[in-house]
């Protein structure tokens, strides 16, 4: 379905995840973050860029993998994105929701 | 008064009473999975579940090969010396393949994710364990009454493993 985010028409799935990463830009990310009551700091952006790179190299994301990334540990990941960090962060990053149980 | 109209789960209170690998993992995956969804989670370790918190024992947990029909192994065979160790070794190998952390790493993940880890006082007394024997991320040794107090609130669910 189509949705207007930050004045841009983008395609999202029923959970609000962008279905085409090419439609993503930083304003779109910031707006999705604001919907989740998150104001993005430089630290958030470092994590988001890491997630996007992982997605680009087709790595399956999990909390464990993020924690071992050297970019952010699990505790800080939860501090940056307090509610459902992996789900929220991937949504802001414009990449699919990881289908991971760990 | 009720703001939780959709019956949303707000917090999972998980009681782990068993020390077999498959049960410990079940409880840990459920607790971690709750946090991943933005749901609070607390774990209460009681009776043999305490083994998963005991520093010297947590790395030596086994899968049950006897009395476990899903192992598809004759009970007498499962009781042979070394059988549990063998089955455990095989299961651990499979778990590593699916990116499943070992028990200690899993405790660290749970702790970092904000899962409260409670040890049952009665079981601690029964096994003569001291708090120093336990993984250092344990929040406290508490009574069942304390655990019920922790469980107050709307949208709180309790699970016994």
Coordinates of C-alpha atoms in Angstrom, one line a residue:
Chain A
X1 CA 0.0 0.0 0.0
X2 CA 1.0 3.6 -0.5
X3 CA 1.7 6.0 2.4
X4 CA 3.0 9.5 2.5
X5 CA 6.0 9.8 4.8
X6 CA 7.8 13.1 5.1
X7 CA 6.0 14.4 2.0
X8 CA 7.1 11.4 -0.1
X9 CA 4.9 8.7 -1.4
X10 CA 6.3 5.3 -0.4
X11 CA 5.2 1.7 -0.6
X12 CA 4.8 0.0 2.8
X13 CA 3.5 -3.4 3.9
X14 CA 0.6 -3.8 6.4
X15 CA 3.0 -3.3 9.3
X16 CA 4.4 -0.1 7.9
X17 CA 7.8 -1.5 6.7
X18 CA 9.0 0.0 3.4
X19 CA 8.9 -2.5 0.7
X20 CA 11.4 -0.7 -1.5
X21 CA 14.6 0.5 0.1
X22 CA 15.2 2.9 -2.8
X23 CA 12.3 5.0 -1.5
X24 CA 14.0 5.5 1.8
X25 CA 15.9 8.6 2.8
X26 CA 16.9 10.1 6.1
X27 CA 13.8 12.3 6.4
X28 CA 11.6 9.2 5.9
X29 CA 13.7 7.4 8.6
X30 CA 13.4 10.3 11.0
X31 CA 9.6 10.5 10.5
X32 CA 9.1 6.8 11.1
X33 CA 11.3 7.2 14.2
X34 CA 9.1 10.1 15.4
X35 CA 6.0 7.9 15.0
X36 CA 7.8 5.6 17.5
X37 CA 8.6 8.5 19.8
X38 CA 12.3 8.3 19.0
X39 CA 14.4 11.3 18.2
X40 CA 17.4 10.1 16.2
X41 CA 20.8 11.0 17.6
X42 CA 24.2 10.4 15.8
X43 CA 24.4 7.2 17.7
X44 CA 21.1 6.0 16.4
X45 CA 22.3 6.7 12.9
X46 CA 25.4 4.6 13.3
X47 CA 23.3 1.7 14.3
X48 CA 20.8 2.3 11.5
X49 CA 23.6 2.4 8.9
X50 CA 25.0 -0.8 10.3
X51 CA 21.6 -2.5 9.9
X52 CA 21.3 -1.2 6.4
X53 CA 24.7 -2.5 5.5
X54 CA 23.9 -5.9 7.0
X55 CA 20.7 -6.0 4.9
X56 CA 22.6 -5.1 1.8
X57 CA 25.0 -8.0 2.3
X58 CA 22.0 -10.2 2.9
X59 CA 22.8 -11.1 6.5
X60 CA 19.9 -12.4 8.6
X61 CA 19.6 -10.1 11.5
X62 CA 19.1 -11.2 15.1
X63 CA 19.6 -9.6 18.5
X64 CA 22.6 -11.8 19.0
X65 CA 24.2 -10.8 15.8
X66 CA 23.7 -7.1 16.5
X67 CA 25.1 -7.6 20.0
X68 CA 28.3 -9.1 18.5
X69 CA 28.6 -6.5 15.8
X70 CA 31.0 -4.3 17.6
X71 CA 28.8 -1.4 16.6
X72 CA 26.4 -1.5 19.6
X73 CA 25.9 -3.9 22.5
X74 CA 22.5 -5.4 23.4
X75 CA 22.1 -3.1 26.4
X76 CA 22.7 0.1 24.4
X77 CA 20.6 -1.2 21.5
X78 CA 17.6 -1.4 24.0
X79 CA 18.4 2.0 25.3
X80 CA 18.4 3.5 21.8
X81 CA 15.3 1.7 20.7
X82 CA 13.5 0.8 24.0
X83 CA 10.5 -0.9 22.6
X84 CA 11.2 -3.9 20.4
X85 CA 14.6 -2.7 19.2
X86 CA 15.2 -4.9 16.2
X87 CA 11.7 -4.5 14.9
X88 CA 11.7 -0.7 15.4
X89 CA 15.2 -0.1 14.2
X90 CA 14.7 -2.1 10.9
X91 CA 11.5 -0.2 10.3
X92 CA 13.2 3.2 10.7
X93 CA 16.1 1.9 8.5
X94 CA 13.7 1.1 5.7
X95 CA 14.6 -2.6 5.6
X96 CA 12.4 -5.7 6.1
X97 CA 11.5 -6.9 9.6
X98 CA 13.8 -9.8 10.5
X99 CA 12.1 -13.1 11.0
X100 CA 14.2 -14.1 13.9
X101 CA 13.3 -15.6 17.3
X102 CA 16.6 -14.8 18.9
Chain B
X1 CA -10.2 1.7 34.1
X2 CA -9.2 -0.8 31.5
X3 CA -6.9 0.8 29.0
X4 CA -5.7 -2.6 27.7
X5 CA -8.7 -3.1 25.4
X6 CA -7.1 -5.5 23.0
X7 CA -5.8 -7.7 25.7
X8 CA -2.3 -6.9 24.7
X9 CA 0.4 -8.8 26.6
X10 CA 2.5 -6.4 28.7
X11 CA 4.6 -8.7 30.7
X12 CA 5.5 -12.4 30.7
X13 CA 6.3 -14.0 34.1
X14 CA 8.1 -17.3 33.3
X15 CA 8.8 -19.9 35.9
X16 CA 11.6 -22.3 35.0
X17 CA 11.4 -25.4 37.2
X18 CA 13.5 -27.8 35.1
X19 CA 17.2 -28.1 34.4
X20 CA 17.1 -30.0 31.1
X21 CA 18.6 -28.2 28.2
X22 CA 15.4 -28.2 26.1
X23 CA 13.3 -26.7 28.9
X24 CA 15.9 -24.1 29.8
X25 CA 16.1 -23.0 26.1
X26 CA 12.3 -22.9 25.8
X27 CA 12.0 -20.5 28.8
X28 CA 15.0 -18.4 27.6
X29 CA 13.7 -18.1 24.0
X30 CA 10.2 -17.1 25.3
X31 CA 11.7 -14.5 27.6
X32 CA 14.0 -13.1 25.0
X33 CA 11.3 -13.2 22.3
X34 CA 9.0 -11.2 24.6
X35 CA 11.6 -8.4 25.0
X36 CA 12.2 -8.4 21.2
X37 CA 8.5 -7.6 20.8
X38 CA 8.5 -4.9 23.4
X39 CA 7.0 -7.0 26.1
X40 CA 8.5 -7.1 29.6
X41 CA 9.8 -10.4 30.9
X42 CA 10.9 -11.9 34.2
X43 CA 12.2 -15.3 34.9
X44 CA 11.8 -17.2 38.2
X45 CA 14.3 -20.1 38.6
X46 CA 13.1 -22.7 41.0
X47 CA 14.0 -26.3 41.8
X48 CA 16.1 -27.8 39.0
X49 CA 15.7 -24.7 37.0
X50 CA 18.3 -23.2 39.3
X51 CA 20.9 -25.3 37.6
X52 CA 20.6 -22.9 34.7
X53 CA 21.8 -20.1 37.0
X54 CA 24.5 -22.1 38.9
X55 CA 27.9 -21.0 37.7
X56 CA 29.4 -24.4 37.9
X57 CA 26.5 -26.3 36.5
X58 CA 25.0 -24.1 33.7
X59 CA 27.5 -25.2 31.1
X60 CA 26.8 -28.9 31.8
X61 CA 23.1 -29.1 31.3
X62 CA 21.8 -32.1 29.3
X63 CA 18.9 -33.0 27.2
X64 CA 16.7 -35.7 28.7
X65 CA 17.0 -39.0 26.8
X66 CA 14.9 -41.1 29.2
X67 CA 11.2 -40.5 29.5
X68 CA 11.2 -38.3 26.4
X69 CA 9.2 -40.1 23.6
X70 CA 10.0 -37.4 21.1
X71 CA 13.7 -38.4 21.2
X72 CA 12.5 -41.6 19.3
X73 CA 15.0 -43.6 21.3
X74 CA 14.1 -46.7 23.2
X75 CA 14.0 -45.9 26.9
X76 CA 16.6 -48.6 27.8
X77 CA 19.0 -47.2 25.2
X78 CA 18.5 -43.7 26.5
X79 CA 19.6 -44.9 29.9
X80 CA 23.0 -46.2 28.7
X81 CA 26.0 -44.4 30.0
X82 CA 27.1 -41.5 27.8
X83 CA 23.8 -41.4 25.9
X84 CA 22.7 -38.1 27.4
X85 CA 26.1 -36.6 26.7
X86 CA 25.9 -37.8 23.1
X87 CA 22.4 -36.5 22.5
X88 CA 23.4 -33.2 24.1
X89 CA 26.4 -32.9 22.0
X90 CA 24.4 -33.4 18.8
X91 CA 21.7 -31.0 19.9
X92 CA 24.3 -28.3 20.7
X93 CA 25.8 -28.7 17.3
X94 CA 22.4 -28.1 15.7
X95 CA 21.8 -25.1 17.9
X96 CA 25.0 -23.5 16.9
X97 CA 23.9 -23.8 13.3
X98 CA 20.7 -21.8 13.9
X99 CA 22.7 -19.1 15.8
X100 CA 21.4 -20.2 19.2
X101 CA 23.7 -19.0 22.0
X102 CA 25.0 -21.3 24.8
X103 CA 23.4 -20.9 28.3
X104 CA 25.9 -18.4 29.7
X105 CA 25.8 -16.2 26.6
X106 CA 22.0 -16.5 26.6
X107 CA 21.9 -15.3 30.3
X108 CA 24.0 -12.3 29.3
X109 CA 21.6 -11.5 26.4
X110 CA 18.6 -11.8 28.7
X111 CA 20.2 -9.6 31.3
X112 CA 21.3 -6.9 28.8
X113 CA 17.8 -7.0 27.3
X114 CA 16.3 -6.1 30.7
X115 CA 14.8 -9.5 31.6
X116 CA 14.7 -9.8 35.4
X117 CA 16.3 -13.0 36.7
X118 CA 15.0 -14.2 40.1
X119 CA 16.2 -17.2 42.1
X120 CA 13.7 -19.0 44.3
X121 CA 14.7 -18.8 47.9
X122 CA 13.1 -22.1 48.9
X123 CA 14.9 -24.0 46.2
X124 CA 18.2 -22.2 47.1
X125 CA 17.8 -23.3 50.7
X126 CA 16.9 -26.8 49.6
X127 CA 20.0 -27.2 47.4
X128 CA 22.2 -25.3 49.9
X129 CA 23.2 -22.8 47.2
X130 CA 24.4 -19.3 48.0
X131 CA 23.9 -16.2 45.9
X132 CA 27.7 -16.3 45.1
X133 CA 27.2 -19.6 43.4
X134 CA 24.9 -18.0 40.9
X135 CA 25.5 -16.1 37.7
X136 CA 26.3 -12.6 38.7
X137 CA 23.5 -11.0 36.6
X138 CA 20.9 -12.5 38.9
X139 CA 18.7 -9.7 40.3
X140 CA 17.9 -11.3 43.6
X141 CA 16.9 -14.3 45.6
X142 CA 13.2 -13.9 46.3
X143 CA 10.2 -15.8 47.7
X144 CA 7.2 -17.0 45.7
X145 CA 5.2 -14.2 47.4
X146 CA 7.7 -11.6 46.1
X147 CA 7.3 -13.1 42.7
X148 CA 3.5 -12.8 42.8
X149 CA 4.0 -9.1 43.8
X150 CA 6.2 -8.6 40.8
X151 CA 3.4 -10.1 38.7
X152 CA 0.8 -7.5 39.6
X153 CA -0.7 -5.4 36.8
X154 CA -2.8 -5.6 33.7
X155 CA -1.8 -7.7 30.7
X156 CA 0.6 -9.8 32.8
X157 CA 0.8 -13.5 31.9
X158 CA 2.4 -16.3 33.8
X159 CA 4.0 -19.4 32.3
X160 CA 5.3 -22.5 34.0
X161 CA 8.1 -24.5 32.3

